[in-house]
Tab-separated table of C-alpha atoms and ligand atoms in Angstrom:
chain	number	residue	atom	x	y	z
A	1	UNK	CA	0.000	0.000	0.000
A	2	UNK	CA	1.384	3.407	-1.028
A	3	UNK	CA	0.920	6.148	1.571
A	4	UNK	CA	-1.905	8.556	0.815
A	5	UNK	CA	-1.059	12.099	-0.283
A	6	UNK	CA	-2.650	15.226	1.100
A	7	UNK	CA	-6.090	15.863	-0.328
A	8	UNK	CA	-6.814	12.187	-1.034
A	9	UNK	CA	-10.090	10.672	0.106
A	10	UNK	CA	-10.828	8.251	2.909
A	11	UNK	CA	-14.048	6.262	2.523
A	12	UNK	CA	-15.869	5.309	5.716
A	13	UNK	CA	-18.616	2.682	5.878
A	14	UNK	CA	-21.091	3.762	8.534
A	15	UNK	CA	-22.219	7.236	9.505
A	16	UNK	CA	-22.468	7.326	13.307
A	17	UNK	CA	-20.483	9.338	15.815
A	18	UNK	CA	-17.348	7.259	15.206
A	19	UNK	CA	-17.400	8.167	11.503
A	20	UNK	CA	-18.013	11.777	12.484
A	21	UNK	CA	-14.980	11.874	14.790
A	22	UNK	CA	-12.829	10.036	12.233
A	23	UNK	CA	-13.858	12.652	9.666
A	24	UNK	CA	-12.773	15.510	11.932
A	25	UNK	CA	-9.390	13.844	12.428
A	26	UNK	CA	-9.007	13.177	8.705
A	27	UNK	CA	-9.872	16.769	7.820
A	28	UNK	CA	-7.342	18.074	10.309
A	29	UNK	CA	-4.615	16.015	8.608
A	30	UNK	CA	-5.607	17.335	5.186
A	31	UNK	CA	-7.721	14.447	3.861
A	32	UNK	CA	-11.218	14.424	2.436
A	33	UNK	CA	-13.810	11.919	3.584
A	34	UNK	CA	-16.761	10.235	1.991
A	35	UNK	CA	-19.191	8.172	4.028
A	36	UNK	CA	-21.443	5.343	2.927
A	37	UNK	CA	-24.447	5.078	5.235
A	38	UNK	CA	-28.092	4.180	4.596
A	39	UNK	CA	-29.435	6.828	7.007
A	40	UNK	CA	-29.885	10.309	5.511
A	41	UNK	CA	-29.457	12.326	8.701
A	42	UNK	CA	-26.710	10.400	10.438
A	43	UNK	CA	-24.228	12.002	12.813
A	44	UNK	CA	-21.358	12.024	10.297
A	45	UNK	CA	-23.398	13.405	7.407
A	46	UNK	CA	-23.146	16.939	8.767
A	47	UNK	CA	-19.371	17.094	8.712
A	48	UNK	CA	-18.269	15.112	5.633
A	49	UNK	CA	-17.815	16.337	2.088
A	50	UNK	CA	-19.751	13.530	0.509
A	51	UNK	CA	-22.383	11.061	1.697
A	52	UNK	CA	-23.635	8.105	-0.319
A	53	UNK	CA	-27.074	7.191	0.983
A	54	UNK	CA	-27.774	3.607	-0.022
A	55	UNK	CA	-28.243	0.129	1.373
A	56	UNK	CA	-24.958	-1.630	2.168
A	57	UNK	CA	-25.924	-4.259	-0.396
A	58	UNK	CA	-26.398	-1.784	-3.289
A	59	UNK	CA	-23.608	-2.790	-5.694
A	60	UNK	CA	-23.851	0.267	-7.937
A	61	UNK	CA	-23.541	2.522	-4.893
A	62	UNK	CA	-20.604	0.436	-3.589
A	63	UNK	CA	-18.889	0.798	-7.002
A	64	UNK	CA	-19.366	4.559	-6.841
A	65	UNK	CA	-18.015	4.614	-3.263
A	66	UNK	CA	-14.865	2.656	-4.098
A	67	UNK	CA	-14.178	4.789	-7.200
A	68	UNK	CA	-14.146	7.870	-4.970
A	69	UNK	CA	-12.115	6.414	-2.082
A	70	UNK	CA	-8.322	6.060	-1.973
A	71	UNK	CA	-8.631	3.778	1.038
A	72	UNK	CA	-11.768	2.396	2.717
A	73	UNK	CA	-12.368	1.792	6.403
A	74	UNK	CA	-15.433	0.914	8.472
A	75	UNK	CA	-16.901	2.199	11.710
A	76	UNK	CA	-20.030	0.075	11.781
A	77	UNK	CA	-19.790	-3.578	12.720
A	78	UNK	CA	-23.104	-4.279	11.048
A	79	UNK	CA	-21.914	-3.831	7.469
A	80	UNK	CA	-22.644	-7.146	5.698
A	81	UNK	CA	-19.345	-8.973	5.255
A	82	UNK	CA	-20.264	-9.785	1.632
A	83	UNK	CA	-20.294	-6.040	0.853
A	84	UNK	CA	-16.851	-5.679	2.379
A	85	UNK	CA	-15.529	-8.586	0.315
A	86	UNK	CA	-17.087	-7.027	-2.778
A	87	UNK	CA	-15.362	-3.706	-2.050
A	88	UNK	CA	-12.075	-5.478	-1.311
A	89	UNK	CA	-12.066	-6.821	-4.870
A	90	UNK	CA	-11.773	-3.273	-6.196
A	91	UNK	CA	-10.350	-1.063	-3.418
A	92	UNK	CA	-7.964	-1.142	-0.509
A	93	UNK	CA	-9.682	-1.820	2.841
A	94	UNK	CA	-8.159	-1.380	6.302
A	95	UNK	CA	-8.530	-3.120	8.667
A	96	UNK	CA	-8.736	-6.261	6.524
A	97	UNK	CA	-12.337	-7.572	6.202
A	98	UNK	CA	-11.231	-10.781	7.957
A	99	UNK	CA	-11.045	-8.810	11.240
A	100	UNK	CA	-14.678	-7.767	10.901
A	101	UNK	CA	-15.767	-11.236	9.807
A	102	UNK	CA	-14.366	-12.677	13.043
A	103	UNK	CA	-15.586	-9.863	15.320
A	104	UNK	CA	-19.132	-10.006	13.883
A	105	UNK	CA	-19.675	-13.518	15.169
A	106	UNK	CA	-19.044	-14.379	18.829
A	107	UNK	CA	-18.484	-18.050	17.945
A	108	UNK	CA	-15.679	-17.253	15.443
A	109	UNK	CA	-14.299	-14.595	17.770
A	110	UNK	CA	-13.967	-16.889	20.798
A	111	UNK	CA	-12.576	-19.693	18.612
A	112	UNK	CA	-9.986	-17.335	17.120
A	113	UNK	CA	-8.932	-16.108	20.582
A	114	UNK	CA	-8.630	-19.603	22.067
A	115	UNK	CA	-6.737	-20.861	18.992
A	116	UNK	CA	-4.172	-18.186	19.784
A	117	UNK	CA	-3.990	-19.381	23.412
A	118	UNK	CA	-5.775	-16.281	24.732
A	119	UNK	CA	-7.965	-16.852	27.786
A	120	UNK	CA	-11.688	-16.096	27.563
A	121	UNK	CA	-14.698	-17.036	29.677
A	122	UNK	CA	-15.510	-20.735	29.149
A	123	UNK	CA	-18.026	-20.965	26.308
A	124	UNK	CA	-20.102	-23.409	24.262
A	125	UNK	CA	-21.840	-23.131	20.894
A	126	UNK	CA	-25.649	-23.222	21.141
A	127	UNK	CA	-27.950	-24.140	18.262
A	128	UNK	CA	-31.052	-25.416	20.002
A	129	UNK	CA	-32.573	-26.554	23.295
A	130	UNK	CA	-30.489	-29.741	23.449
A	131	UNK	CA	-27.147	-27.958	22.982
A	132	UNK	CA	-28.170	-25.229	25.457
A	133	UNK	CA	-29.027	-27.781	28.163
A	134	UNK	CA	-25.698	-29.547	27.557
A	135	UNK	CA	-23.864	-26.204	27.819
A	136	UNK	CA	-25.727	-25.219	30.990
A	137	UNK	CA	-24.858	-28.561	32.563
A	138	UNK	CA	-21.183	-28.109	31.617
A	139	UNK	CA	-21.011	-24.615	33.133
A	140	UNK	CA	-22.778	-25.505	36.377
A	141	UNK	CA	-26.182	-24.052	35.534
A	142	UNK	CA	-25.308	-20.358	35.395
A	143	UNK	CA	-24.297	-18.597	32.208
A	144	UNK	CA	-24.913	-15.813	29.735
A	145	UNK	CA	-26.648	-16.756	26.514
A	146	UNK	CA	-25.418	-14.383	23.803
A	147	UNK	CA	-26.522	-14.238	20.185
A	148	UNK	CA	-23.618	-14.964	17.856
A	149	UNK	CA	-24.336	-11.889	15.763
A	150	UNK	CA	-25.731	-8.349	16.116
A	151	UNK	CA	-25.247	-8.083	19.864
A	152	UNK	CA	-23.959	-4.774	21.177
A	153	UNK	CA	-24.375	-2.646	24.298
A	154	UNK	CA	-25.650	-5.736	26.151
A	155	UNK	CA	-28.388	-6.451	23.560
A	156	UNK	CA	-29.009	-10.057	22.553
A	157	UNK	CA	-27.948	-11.386	25.965
A	158	UNK	CA	-29.843	-13.373	28.564
A	159	UNK	CA	-28.622	-14.578	31.959
A	160	UNK	CA	-29.689	-18.209	32.370
A	161	UNK	CA	-29.725	-19.983	35.703
A	162	UNK	CA	-30.841	-23.600	36.007
A	163	UNK	CA	-30.619	-26.328	33.435
A	164	UNK	CA	-34.017	-27.820	32.706
A	165	UNK	CA	-35.965	-27.827	29.430
A	166	UNK	CA	-38.346	-25.024	30.403
A	167	UNK	CA	-35.550	-22.689	31.410
A	168	UNK	CA	-33.675	-23.447	28.191
A	169	UNK	CA	-36.761	-22.905	26.015
A	170	UNK	CA	-37.656	-19.606	27.682
A	171	UNK	CA	-34.091	-18.332	27.256
A	172	UNK	CA	-34.062	-19.324	23.580
A	173	UNK	CA	-37.470	-17.652	23.094
A	174	UNK	CA	-35.930	-14.407	24.316
A	175	UNK	CA	-33.281	-14.488	21.583
A	176	UNK	CA	-35.690	-15.722	18.885
A	177	UNK	CA	-33.845	-19.062	18.655
A	178	UNK	CA	-30.994	-17.566	16.621
A	179	UNK	CA	-27.541	-19.231	16.789
A	180	UNK	CA	-25.828	-18.316	20.047
A	181	UNK	CA	-23.096	-19.141	22.512
A	182	UNK	CA	-23.345	-19.748	26.247
A	183	UNK	CA	-20.620	-18.127	28.323
A	184	UNK	CA	-19.691	-19.013	31.880
A	185	UNK	CA	-19.898	-16.079	34.296
A	186	UNK	CA	-16.553	-14.404	34.991
A	187	UNK	CA	-16.308	-13.116	38.548
A	188	UNK	CA	-14.445	-9.994	37.492
A	189	UNK	CA	-13.366	-7.117	39.663
A	190	UNK	CA	-12.695	-4.735	36.756
A	191	UNK	CA	-13.556	-4.266	33.121
A	192	UNK	CA	-10.795	-2.661	31.105
A	193	UNK	CA	-9.953	-2.130	27.464
A	194	UNK	CA	-6.879	-1.653	25.368
A	195	UNK	CA	-6.929	0.726	22.437
A	196	UNK	CA	-3.977	0.124	20.141
A	197	UNK	CA	-2.948	0.871	16.583
A	198	UNK	CA	-0.851	-1.027	14.046
A	199	UNK	CA	0.625	0.404	10.857
A	200	UNK	CA	1.352	-1.278	7.521
A	201	UNK	CA	4.967	-1.949	8.536
A	202	UNK	CA	3.860	-3.807	11.682
A	203	UNK	CA	4.630	-0.925	14.064
A	204	UNK	CA	2.323	-0.911	17.105
A	205	UNK	CA	1.398	1.752	19.661
A	206	UNK	CA	-0.625	1.175	22.838
A	207	UNK	CA	-2.709	3.777	24.633
A	208	UNK	CA	-2.989	3.695	28.406
A	209	UNK	CA	-5.681	1.422	29.784
A	210	UNK	CA	-9.071	2.741	30.925
A	211	UNK	CA	-11.292	1.067	33.503
A	212	UNK	CA	-14.803	0.922	32.087
A	213	UNK	CA	-18.111	1.071	33.933
A	214	UNK	CA	-21.286	-0.222	32.291
A	215	UNK	CA	-24.957	0.042	33.173
A	216	UNK	CA	-27.540	-2.166	31.445
A	217	UNK	CA	-24.692	-3.285	29.149
A	218	UNK	CA	-23.996	0.300	27.963
A	219	UNK	CA	-20.675	2.012	28.675
A	220	UNK	CA	-21.241	4.901	31.081
A	221	UNK	CA	-17.766	5.943	32.116
A	222	UNK	CA	-14.077	5.278	31.433
A	223	UNK	CA	-11.548	6.195	34.109
A	224	UNK	CA	-7.924	6.601	33.013
A	225	UNK	CA	-5.574	5.156	34.029
A	226	UNK	CA	-7.029	1.917	35.414
A	227	UNK	CA	-5.396	0.828	38.634
A	228	UNK	CA	-3.363	-2.171	37.409
A	229	UNK	CA	0.056	-3.612	38.146
A	230	UNK	CA	2.704	-3.013	35.487
A	231	UNK	CA	2.785	-6.793	34.959
A	232	UNK	CA	-0.920	-6.829	34.043
A	233	UNK	CA	-0.437	-3.876	31.706
A	234	UNK	CA	2.283	-5.843	29.917
A	235	UNK	CA	0.080	-8.954	29.714
A	236	UNK	CA	-2.746	-6.912	28.180
A	237	UNK	CA	-0.337	-5.347	25.681
A	238	UNK	CA	1.033	-8.746	24.663
A	239	UNK	CA	-2.461	-10.200	24.184
A	240	UNK	CA	-3.367	-7.224	22.012
A	241	UNK	CA	-0.135	-7.601	20.052
A	242	UNK	CA	-0.968	-11.271	19.396
A	243	UNK	CA	-4.399	-10.329	18.015
A	244	UNK	CA	-3.016	-7.504	15.853
A	245	UNK	CA	-0.287	-9.681	14.383
A	246	UNK	CA	-2.538	-12.678	13.795
A	247	UNK	CA	-4.911	-10.477	11.795
A	248	UNK	CA	-2.151	-8.564	9.930
A	249	UNK	CA	-4.124	-5.682	11.258
A	250	UNK	CA	-3.898	-2.073	10.076
A	251	UNK	CA	-5.714	0.645	12.038
A	252	UNK	CA	-7.030	1.056	15.574
A	253	UNK	CA	-8.427	-1.913	17.489
A	254	UNK	CA	-10.201	-2.046	20.854
A	255	UNK	CA	-9.853	-5.185	22.971
A	256	UNK	CA	-12.101	-5.519	26.015
A	257	UNK	CA	-11.002	-7.538	29.037
A	258	UNK	CA	-12.274	-8.795	32.369
A	259	UNK	CA	-9.779	-8.682	35.243
A	260	UNK	CA	-10.422	-10.800	38.342
A	261	UNK	CA	-9.309	-10.191	41.919
A	262	UNK	CA	-6.040	-12.060	41.269
A	263	UNK	CA	-5.434	-9.868	38.206
A	264	UNK	CA	-5.948	-12.767	35.798
A	265	UNK	CA	-7.198	-11.311	32.504
A	266	UNK	CA	-9.767	-12.747	30.111
A	267	UNK	CA	-10.523	-11.308	26.694
A	268	UNK	CA	-14.220	-10.467	26.428
A	269	UNK	CA	-14.301	-9.301	22.814
A	270	UNK	CA	-12.578	-7.042	20.321
A	271	UNK	CA	-13.868	-4.336	18.016
A	272	UNK	CA	-11.971	-3.735	14.759
A	273	UNK	CA	-12.434	0.019	14.950
A	274	UNK	CA	-12.136	3.061	17.154
A	275	UNK	CA	-14.115	2.574	20.344
A	276	UNK	CA	-16.228	4.416	22.892
A	277	UNK	CA	-13.772	3.484	25.666
A	278	UNK	CA	-11.072	5.348	23.714
A	279	UNK	CA	-12.886	8.677	23.398
A	280	UNK	CA	-10.840	10.117	26.272
A	281	UNK	CA	-7.758	10.080	23.995
A	282	UNK	CA	-9.308	13.035	22.178
A	283	UNK	CA	-8.612	15.351	25.106
A	284	UNK	CA	-5.936	13.600	27.152
A	285	UNK	CA	-3.432	12.473	24.505
A	286	UNK	CA	-1.297	14.243	21.954
A	287	UNK	CA	-2.691	12.022	19.206
A	288	UNK	CA	-6.220	10.638	19.637
A	289	UNK	CA	-7.472	7.187	18.659
A	290	UNK	CA	-9.225	8.836	15.682
A	291	UNK	CA	-6.089	10.506	14.344
A	292	UNK	CA	-4.118	7.325	15.036
A	293	UNK	CA	-6.563	5.304	12.920
A	294	UNK	CA	-6.426	7.785	10.050
A	295	UNK	CA	-2.620	7.849	10.170
A	296	UNK	CA	-2.446	4.046	10.185
A	297	UNK	CA	-4.796	3.414	7.269
A	298	UNK	CA	-3.256	6.279	5.255
A	299	UNK	CA	0.190	4.710	5.612
A	300	UNK	CA	1.410	7.686	7.614
A	301	UNK	CA	3.613	7.382	10.710
A	302	UNK	CA	1.731	6.516	13.895
A	303	UNK	CA	1.688	9.274	16.489
A	304	UNK	CA	2.630	9.265	20.134
A	305	UNK	CA	-0.038	7.642	22.319
A	306	UNK	CA	1.306	9.506	25.360
A	307	UNK	CA	-1.284	10.746	27.840
A	308	UNK	CA	-0.711	14.162	29.414
A	309	UNK	CA	-3.563	14.089	31.973
A	310	UNK	CA	-5.571	11.690	34.076
A	311	UNK	CA	-9.192	11.837	33.035
A	312	UNK	CA	-12.723	10.489	33.198
A	313	UNK	CA	-14.867	10.131	30.083
A	314	UNK	CA	-18.604	10.174	30.768
A	315	UNK	CA	-21.095	9.305	28.042
A	316	UNK	CA	-24.010	11.699	27.635
A	317	UNK	CA	-26.909	9.308	27.129
A	318	UNK	CA	-30.439	10.452	26.254
A	319	UNK	CA	-31.409	13.535	28.259
A	320	UNK	CA	-27.870	13.907	29.685
A	321	UNK	CA	-27.097	15.914	26.573
A	322	UNK	CA	-29.158	18.799	28.037
A	323	UNK	CA	-26.369	19.159	30.625
A	324	UNK	CA	-23.960	20.599	28.063
A	325	UNK	CA	-24.494	24.309	28.921
A	326	UNK	CA	-23.755	23.545	32.580
A	327	UNK	CA	-20.737	21.370	31.714
A	328	UNK	CA	-19.276	24.177	29.630
A	329	UNK	CA	-19.111	26.325	32.744
A	330	UNK	CA	-16.840	23.841	34.535
A	331	UNK	CA	-13.119	24.243	33.978
A	332	UNK	CA	-11.177	21.266	32.642
A	333	UNK	CA	-14.108	19.749	30.772
A	334	UNK	CA	-14.006	18.799	27.117
A	335	UNK	CA	-17.476	18.448	25.625
A	336	UNK	CA	-18.384	16.563	22.485
A	337	UNK	CA	-21.878	16.704	20.946
A	338	UNK	CA	-22.588	14.154	18.210
A	339	UNK	CA	-25.075	16.390	16.411
A	340	UNK	CA	-27.846	13.778	16.471
A	341	UNK	CA	-31.203	15.383	15.885
A	342	UNK	CA	-33.431	12.836	17.547
A	343	UNK	CA	-33.070	12.564	21.297
A	344	UNK	CA	-33.989	9.057	22.485
A	345	UNK	CA	-33.558	7.572	25.912
A	346	UNK	CA	-30.606	5.158	25.959
A	347	UNK	CA	-29.101	6.776	22.833
A	348	UNK	CA	-25.483	7.955	22.982
A	349	UNK	CA	-25.784	11.682	22.240
A	350	UNK	CA	-22.322	12.932	23.222
A	351	UNK	CA	-19.657	12.664	25.875
A	352	UNK	CA	-17.711	14.804	28.289
A	353	UNK	CA	-14.102	14.334	29.335
A	354	UNK	CA	-13.017	15.655	32.732
A	355	UNK	CA	-9.259	16.287	32.799
A	356	UNK	CA	-7.320	16.350	36.029
B	1	AMP	P1	-20.637	-7.831	25.892
B	1	AMP	O1	-21.689	-7.344	24.953
B	1	AMP	O2	-20.201	-9.229	25.615
B	1	AMP	O3	-19.468	-6.890	25.995
B	1	AMP	O4	-21.302	-7.848	27.353
B	1	AMP	C1	-21.838	-6.681	27.942
B	1	AMP	C2	-21.522	-6.664	29.423
B	1	AMP	O5	-22.050	-7.836	30.072
B	1	AMP	C3	-20.021	-6.706	29.735
B	1	AMP	O6	-19.464	-5.403	29.672
B	1	AMP	C4	-20.027	-7.303	31.133
B	1	AMP	O7	-20.339	-6.300	32.104
B	1	AMP	C5	-21.167	-8.301	31.083
B	1	AMP	N1	-20.644	-9.638	30.700
B	1	AMP	C6	-20.497	-10.100	29.450
B	1	AMP	N2	-20.000	-11.361	29.446
B	1	AMP	C7	-19.808	-11.708	30.738
B	1	AMP	C8	-19.327	-12.887	31.387
B	1	AMP	N3	-18.942	-13.966	30.699
B	1	AMP	N4	-19.274	-12.884	32.745
B	1	AMP	C9	-19.682	-11.810	33.452
B	1	AMP	N5	-20.169	-10.670	32.895
B	1	AMP	C10	-20.233	-10.608	31.553
């Protein structure tokens, strides 16, 4: 891949707040952006030069998109993998579609992690009532049933306790009997994530590690730095390095972990993209996760991931966004509004970063 020149165009599949923040970073480095997103009024549409509004499966629109993009990346994990493969036959895509193909399916993701000797929660594939009962028996009658695909922010997940036929049927009813996995419960004391970037030459940078706090499966807050021993930090970096190298990855990745009271770490999942738990880098680091991703996929040198301040990133969810005028009056706050027109409860509308 030849490095992009100033003024060239980065194509982004997906038009949410991540695409919006990637577009800001790209513009600041002198690139143009074009997004491909089915929704007309998406968060990124207001800040990009060009927006193709079409279904992800529309081949003519995909052709048009690839003709106008010098490199293509994705922010949405729900882009059909077939569309990505189609684009890959005519354009350069980073990260490689293989990363998304694995991350889109919890079964493939866990299998990939375990094949690389990376510890996860114990897990079993579930296709029907019989396989669910067998899995529940194997994990001692307490587990999390998770749909293989399209689960995010805690959606598509059911806690199952017990192991009889009725319990299994009711749990499967709640996920519409789609293919799933059952995970054993990890008794974690912390949830953390690693945001890292890898360039075309295999160079890797790691950001500091946030501790993440969720409510109803949705990230509420990231506190940086997480209180971890330097040994655990190194373990987390090496796990992330293994994933990046195995995928010949280019761009920013987010790997989420559980840490137990003995500081044993288990990979929960990874996202082949910039991530909500990395938003703090925007205000607390010289080079943010967004700029790092743009640099990586453009073939430019990666920047310093150094953090100059401790900080807390708080998501502004639903009505929280009304707090912005008050937050602006506090010193040391960095406010980010995603420009979404429709305010819905549970919807991520913006975030605030408190620097200290
Ligand atoms: P996920 O969508 O897999 O990231 O899960 C959403 C949230 O559910 C996580 O952030 C955890 O708080 C919780 N969770 C997921 N899997 C497990 C597990 N195996 N054991 C305990 N808690 C879990």
